[in-house]
Coordinates of C-alpha atoms and ligand atoms in Angstrom, one line a residue:
X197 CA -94.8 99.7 -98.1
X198 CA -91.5 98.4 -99.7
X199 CA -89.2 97.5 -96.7
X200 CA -85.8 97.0 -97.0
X201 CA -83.4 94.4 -95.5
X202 CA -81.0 96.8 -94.2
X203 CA -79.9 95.9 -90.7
X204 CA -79.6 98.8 -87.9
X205 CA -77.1 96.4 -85.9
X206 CA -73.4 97.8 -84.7
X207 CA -71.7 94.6 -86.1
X208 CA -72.5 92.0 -89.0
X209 CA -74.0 89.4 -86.5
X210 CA -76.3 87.6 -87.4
X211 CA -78.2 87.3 -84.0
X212 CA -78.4 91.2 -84.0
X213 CA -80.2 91.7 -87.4
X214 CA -83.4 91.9 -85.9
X215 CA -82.3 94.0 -83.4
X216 CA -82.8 97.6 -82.0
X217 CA -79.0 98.7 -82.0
X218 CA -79.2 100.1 -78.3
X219 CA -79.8 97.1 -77.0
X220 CA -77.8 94.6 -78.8
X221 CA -76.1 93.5 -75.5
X222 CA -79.3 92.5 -74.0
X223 CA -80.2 90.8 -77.2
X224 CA -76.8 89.1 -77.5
X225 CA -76.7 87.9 -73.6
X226 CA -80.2 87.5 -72.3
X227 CA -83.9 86.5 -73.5
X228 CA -87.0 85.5 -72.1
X229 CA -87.5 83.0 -69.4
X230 CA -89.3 80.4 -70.9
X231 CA -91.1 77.4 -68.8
X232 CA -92.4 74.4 -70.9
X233 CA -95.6 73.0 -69.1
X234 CA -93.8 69.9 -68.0
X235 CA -96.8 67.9 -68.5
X236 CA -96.1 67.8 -72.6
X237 CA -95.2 65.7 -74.6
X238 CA -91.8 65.7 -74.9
X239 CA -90.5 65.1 -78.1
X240 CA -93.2 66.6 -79.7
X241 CA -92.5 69.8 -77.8
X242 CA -89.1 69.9 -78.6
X243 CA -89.2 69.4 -82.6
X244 CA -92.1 72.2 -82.5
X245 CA -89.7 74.4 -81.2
X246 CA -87.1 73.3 -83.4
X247 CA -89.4 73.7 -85.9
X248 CA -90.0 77.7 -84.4
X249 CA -86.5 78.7 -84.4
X250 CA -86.0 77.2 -88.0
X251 CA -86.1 79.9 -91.3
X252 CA -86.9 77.3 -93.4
X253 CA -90.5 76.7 -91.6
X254 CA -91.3 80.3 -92.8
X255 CA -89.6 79.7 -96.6
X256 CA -88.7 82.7 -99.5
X257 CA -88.2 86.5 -98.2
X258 CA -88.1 85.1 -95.0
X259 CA -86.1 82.5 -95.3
X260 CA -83.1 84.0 -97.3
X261 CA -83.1 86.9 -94.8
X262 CA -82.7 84.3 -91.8
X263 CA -85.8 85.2 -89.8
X264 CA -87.7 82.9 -88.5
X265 CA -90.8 82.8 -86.0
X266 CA -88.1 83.2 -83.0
X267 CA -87.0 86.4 -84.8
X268 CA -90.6 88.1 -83.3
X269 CA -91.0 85.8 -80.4
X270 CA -87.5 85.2 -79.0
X271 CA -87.7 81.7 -76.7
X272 CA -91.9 81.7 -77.8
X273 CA -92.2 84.7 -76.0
X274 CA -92.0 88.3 -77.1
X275 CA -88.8 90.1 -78.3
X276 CA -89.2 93.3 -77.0
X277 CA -86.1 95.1 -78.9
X278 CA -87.2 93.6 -82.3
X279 CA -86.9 95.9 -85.2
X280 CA -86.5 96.3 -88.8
X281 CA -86.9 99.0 -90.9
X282 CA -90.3 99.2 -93.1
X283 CA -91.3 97.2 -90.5
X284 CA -91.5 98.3 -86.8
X285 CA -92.8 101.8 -85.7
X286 CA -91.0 101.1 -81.7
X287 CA -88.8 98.3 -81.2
X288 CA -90.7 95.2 -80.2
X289 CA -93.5 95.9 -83.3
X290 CA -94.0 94.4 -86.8
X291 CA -96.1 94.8 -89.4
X292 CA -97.4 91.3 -89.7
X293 CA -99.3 92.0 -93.6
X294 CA -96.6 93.5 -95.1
X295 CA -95.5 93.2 -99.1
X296 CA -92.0 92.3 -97.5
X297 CA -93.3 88.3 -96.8
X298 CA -96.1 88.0 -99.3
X299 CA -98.2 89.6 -101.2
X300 CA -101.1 87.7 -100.7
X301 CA -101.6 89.3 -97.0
X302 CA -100.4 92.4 -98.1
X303 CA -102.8 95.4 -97.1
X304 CA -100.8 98.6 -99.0
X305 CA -100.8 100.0 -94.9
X306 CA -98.4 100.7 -92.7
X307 CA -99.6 99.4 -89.5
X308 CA -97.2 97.5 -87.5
X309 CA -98.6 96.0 -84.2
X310 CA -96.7 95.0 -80.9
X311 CA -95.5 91.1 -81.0
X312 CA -97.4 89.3 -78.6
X313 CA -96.4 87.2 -75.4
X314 CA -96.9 83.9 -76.6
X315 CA -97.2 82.4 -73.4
X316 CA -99.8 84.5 -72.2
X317 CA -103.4 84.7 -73.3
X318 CA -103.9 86.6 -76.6
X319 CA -106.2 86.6 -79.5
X320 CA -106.6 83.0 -80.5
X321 CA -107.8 80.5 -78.6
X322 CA -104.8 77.8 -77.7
X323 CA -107.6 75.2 -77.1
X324 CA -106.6 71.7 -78.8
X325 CA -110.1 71.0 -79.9
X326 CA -110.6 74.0 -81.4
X327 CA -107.9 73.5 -84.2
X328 CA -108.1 77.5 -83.5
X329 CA -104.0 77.8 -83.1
X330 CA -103.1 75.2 -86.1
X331 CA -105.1 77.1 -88.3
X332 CA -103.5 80.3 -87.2
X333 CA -99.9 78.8 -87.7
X334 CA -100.7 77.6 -91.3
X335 CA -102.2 81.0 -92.1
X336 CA -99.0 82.7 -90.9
X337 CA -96.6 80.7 -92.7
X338 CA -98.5 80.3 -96.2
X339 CA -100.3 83.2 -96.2
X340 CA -98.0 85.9 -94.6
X341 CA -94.8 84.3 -95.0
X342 CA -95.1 82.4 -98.6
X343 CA -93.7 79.2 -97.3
X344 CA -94.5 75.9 -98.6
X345 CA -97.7 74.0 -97.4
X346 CA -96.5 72.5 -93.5
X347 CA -97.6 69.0 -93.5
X348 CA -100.2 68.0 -90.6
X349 CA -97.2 66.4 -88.0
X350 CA -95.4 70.2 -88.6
X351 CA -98.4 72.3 -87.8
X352 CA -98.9 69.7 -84.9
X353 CA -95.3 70.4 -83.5
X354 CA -95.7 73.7 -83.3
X355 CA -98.9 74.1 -81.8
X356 CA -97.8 71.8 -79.2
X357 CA -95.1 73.6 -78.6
X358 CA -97.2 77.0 -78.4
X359 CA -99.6 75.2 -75.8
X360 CA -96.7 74.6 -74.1
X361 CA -95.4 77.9 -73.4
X362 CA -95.3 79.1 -69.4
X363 CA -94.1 82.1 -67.9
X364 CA -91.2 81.1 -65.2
X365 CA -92.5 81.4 -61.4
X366 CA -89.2 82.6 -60.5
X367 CA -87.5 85.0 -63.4
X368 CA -88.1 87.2 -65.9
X369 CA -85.0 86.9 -68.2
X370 CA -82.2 84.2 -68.5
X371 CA -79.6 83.5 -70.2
X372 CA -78.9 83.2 -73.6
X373 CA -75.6 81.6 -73.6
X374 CA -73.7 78.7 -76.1
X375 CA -76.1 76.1 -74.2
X376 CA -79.5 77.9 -75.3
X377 CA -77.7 77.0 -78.8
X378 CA -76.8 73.9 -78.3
X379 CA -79.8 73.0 -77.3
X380 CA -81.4 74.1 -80.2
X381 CA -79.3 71.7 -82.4
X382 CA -79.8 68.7 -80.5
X383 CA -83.8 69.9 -80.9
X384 CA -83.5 70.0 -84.2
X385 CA -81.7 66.5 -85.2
X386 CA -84.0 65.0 -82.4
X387 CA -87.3 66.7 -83.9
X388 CA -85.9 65.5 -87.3
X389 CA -85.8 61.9 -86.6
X390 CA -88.8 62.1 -84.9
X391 CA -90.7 63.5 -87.7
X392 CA -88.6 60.8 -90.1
X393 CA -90.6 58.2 -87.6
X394 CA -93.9 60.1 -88.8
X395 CA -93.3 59.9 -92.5
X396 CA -92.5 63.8 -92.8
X397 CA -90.1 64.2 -94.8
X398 CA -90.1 67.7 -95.6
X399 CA -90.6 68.8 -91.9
X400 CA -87.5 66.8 -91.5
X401 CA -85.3 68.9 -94.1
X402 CA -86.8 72.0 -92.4
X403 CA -85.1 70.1 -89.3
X404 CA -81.6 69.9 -90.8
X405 CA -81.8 73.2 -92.2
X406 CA -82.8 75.0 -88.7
X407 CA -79.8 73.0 -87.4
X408 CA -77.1 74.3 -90.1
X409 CA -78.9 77.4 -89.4
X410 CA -77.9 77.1 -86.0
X411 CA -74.7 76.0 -86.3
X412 CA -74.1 79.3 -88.1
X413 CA -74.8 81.1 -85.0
X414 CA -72.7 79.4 -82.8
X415 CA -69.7 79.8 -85.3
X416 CA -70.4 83.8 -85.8
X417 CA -69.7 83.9 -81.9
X418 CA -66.6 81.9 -81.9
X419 CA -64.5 85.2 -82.7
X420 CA -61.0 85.6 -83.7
X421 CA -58.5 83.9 -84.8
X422 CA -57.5 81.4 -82.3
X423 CA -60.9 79.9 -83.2
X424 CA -60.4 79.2 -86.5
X425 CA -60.3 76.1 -86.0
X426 CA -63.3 75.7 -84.4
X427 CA -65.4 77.4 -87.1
X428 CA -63.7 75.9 -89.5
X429 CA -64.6 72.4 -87.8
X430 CA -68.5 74.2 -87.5
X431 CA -68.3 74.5 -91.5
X432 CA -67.5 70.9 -91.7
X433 CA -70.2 69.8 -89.8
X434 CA -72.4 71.7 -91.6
X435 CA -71.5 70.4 -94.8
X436 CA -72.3 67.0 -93.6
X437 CA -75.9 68.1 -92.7
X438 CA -76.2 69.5 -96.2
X439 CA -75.6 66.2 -97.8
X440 CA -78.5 64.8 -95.3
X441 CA -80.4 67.6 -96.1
X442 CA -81.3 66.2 -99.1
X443 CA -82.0 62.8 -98.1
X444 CA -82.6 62.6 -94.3
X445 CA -82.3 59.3 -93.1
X446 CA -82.7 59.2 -89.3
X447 CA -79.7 56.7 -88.2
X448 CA -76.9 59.3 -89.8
X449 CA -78.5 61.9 -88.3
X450 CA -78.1 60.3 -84.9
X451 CA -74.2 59.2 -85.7
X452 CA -73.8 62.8 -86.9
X453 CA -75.2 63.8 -83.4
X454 CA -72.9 61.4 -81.6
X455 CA -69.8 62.8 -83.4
X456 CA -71.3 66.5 -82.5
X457 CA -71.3 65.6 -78.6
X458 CA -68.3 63.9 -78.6
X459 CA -66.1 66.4 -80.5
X460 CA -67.1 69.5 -81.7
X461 CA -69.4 70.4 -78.1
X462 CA -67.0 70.0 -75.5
X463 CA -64.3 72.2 -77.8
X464 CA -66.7 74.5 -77.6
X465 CA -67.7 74.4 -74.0
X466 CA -64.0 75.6 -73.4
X467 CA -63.8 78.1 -75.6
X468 CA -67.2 79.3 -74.5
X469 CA -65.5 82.1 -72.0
X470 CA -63.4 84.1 -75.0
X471 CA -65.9 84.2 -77.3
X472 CA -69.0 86.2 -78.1
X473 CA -71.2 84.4 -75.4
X474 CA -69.6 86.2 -72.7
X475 CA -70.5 89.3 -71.3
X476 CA -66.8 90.7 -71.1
X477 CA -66.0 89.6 -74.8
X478 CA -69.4 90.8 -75.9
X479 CA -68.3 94.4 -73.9
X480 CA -65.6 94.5 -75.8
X481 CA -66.6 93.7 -79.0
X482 CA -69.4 96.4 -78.7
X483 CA -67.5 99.4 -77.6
X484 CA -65.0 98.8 -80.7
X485 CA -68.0 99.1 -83.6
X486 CA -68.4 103.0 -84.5
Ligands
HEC48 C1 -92.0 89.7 -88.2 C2 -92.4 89.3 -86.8 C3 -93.2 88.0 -86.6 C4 -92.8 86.8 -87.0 C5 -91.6 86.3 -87.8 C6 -93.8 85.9 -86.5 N1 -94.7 86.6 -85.7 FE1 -96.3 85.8 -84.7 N2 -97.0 87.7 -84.4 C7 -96.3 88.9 -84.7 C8 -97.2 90.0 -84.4 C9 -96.9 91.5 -84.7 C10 -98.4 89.5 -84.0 C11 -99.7 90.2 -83.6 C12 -100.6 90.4 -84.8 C13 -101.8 91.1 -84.6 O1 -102.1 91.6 -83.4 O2 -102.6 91.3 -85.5 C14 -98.2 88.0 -84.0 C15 -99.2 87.1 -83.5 C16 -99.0 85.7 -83.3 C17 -99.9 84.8 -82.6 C18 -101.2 85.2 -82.0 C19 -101.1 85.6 -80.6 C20 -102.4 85.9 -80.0 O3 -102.7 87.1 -79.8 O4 -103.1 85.0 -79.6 C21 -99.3 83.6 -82.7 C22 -99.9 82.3 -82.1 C23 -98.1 83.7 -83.4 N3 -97.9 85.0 -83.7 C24 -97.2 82.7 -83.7 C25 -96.2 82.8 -84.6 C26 -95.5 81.6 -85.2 C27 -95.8 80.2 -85.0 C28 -94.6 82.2 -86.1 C29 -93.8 81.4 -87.1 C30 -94.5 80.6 -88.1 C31 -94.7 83.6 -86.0 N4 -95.7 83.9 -85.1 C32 -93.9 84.5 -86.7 C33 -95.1 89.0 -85.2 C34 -94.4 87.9 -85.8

């Protein structure tokens, strides 16, 4: 099945590639409620989902076409309006062994499955002593995805993070505002340093690259041109990852985080309300696509 990369989405957003175009508003505002089991390890937990919401992880097709394992399972849990063509049959399905990723998984079928609540019991056991879930992970992102070999401290991230993964007592949906992103870039240069600490290296640079990657998100919602400025001052903080990317060495990434928090966050806090986080800008913005 030769799937193309064409993207049913009203706009050019990145966020929305993935997306079933009836319900980019949802997809654009909202996603699952997500609980970490607070009894984690912290750190850990954090650069594992770093790690999830990074392209890089996942490498090649992937990779260049900005999907990553939070494209299926949006905040580790399901993303129920998921859908690309040669891919899905109903939105919220993917065929998981298709040529599209790799061809070493590839079955010649068309035989797309619904993506799976990662929170809630499934198919493979989540039990640490068991290796069941790390073994899964690797398989995913070598086998169905072509990415490069994970090193041990990646695959352990992730399966922490996995583990991790609660249903909230009290909601259903939350959120998915400028802090969800923020938060996910502060992940990711934490996660990186950490995983400097450990000696891996190439988890790190999978780190940086999920954080320019983020970055990227943030500046495709900071619309018009009275924020030029701002995602012109997004670009430049990128470019200072990409040097790092090359060579991560943990104290710049902690004085490009300070500069981050101290400058280009709060600009971004206030201009939060006009752009494409907010509902009545995103209203907007939908109703003038064709
Ligand atoms: C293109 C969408 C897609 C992407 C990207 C994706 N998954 Fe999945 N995932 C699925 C689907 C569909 C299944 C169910 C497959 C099946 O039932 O055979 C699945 C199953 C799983 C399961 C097993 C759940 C169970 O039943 O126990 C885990 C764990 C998982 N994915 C983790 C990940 C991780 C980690 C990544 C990134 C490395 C990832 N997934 C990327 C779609 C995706």
């Amino acid at each position: 099945m030769a799937a193309s990369v064409r993207a049913d989405t009203p706009g050019d957003l990145q966020a929305l590639v993935w997306t079933d175009r009836a319900h980019a508003r949802e997809v654009l505002l909202e996603q699952p409620a997500t609980c970490l089991d607070p009894s984690a390890a912290t750190s850990t937990v954090r650069a594992g989902e770093a790690l999830f919401n990074s392209p890089a992880l996942l490498g090649g097709q992937a990779e260049r076409a900005g999907m990553s394992c939070a494209s299926c399972h949006a905040n580790g849990r399901r993303s129920q309006w998921f859908r690309l063509d040669g891919l899905s049959a109903a939105p919220g399905t993917a065929d998981v062994s298709s040529s599209f990723f790799a061809v070493q998984r590839a079955n010649g079928r068309f035989d797309p499955k619904p993506i799976p609540d990662l929170a809630l019991p499934g198919k493979v056991s989540h039990e640490p002593a068991s290796g069941e879930l790390e073994r899964f992970v690797r398989g995913l992102i070598v086998e169905e995805f072509s990415g490069a070999e994970p090193s041990v401290q990646t695959l352990a991230a992730l399966a922490a993070y996995v583990r991790a993964l609660r249903p909230c007592p009290d909601r259903v949906r939350e959120p998915r505002g400028l802090a969800a992103d923020l938060r996910l870039v502060e992940a990711a240069i934490a996660g990186a340093m950490g995983l400097l600490r450990q000696g891996d290296r190439s988890g790190a640079i999978k780190l940086v690259k999920g954080a320019r990657f983020r970055l990227g998100l943030i500046s495709e919602r900071m619309t018009g041109r009275e924020q030029a400025k701002l995602r012109r001052d997004l670009l430049a903080a990128s470019r200072e990852l990409s040097v790092l990317q090359e060579a991560p060495v943990a104290d710049q990434l902690k004085a490009w985080q300070t500069r981050f928090e101290r400058k280009l966050k709060p600009a971004l806090g206030k201009a939060e309300p006009r752009s494409l986080y907010a509902p009545a800008v995103v209203n907007r913005w939908l109703k003038a696509k064709p």
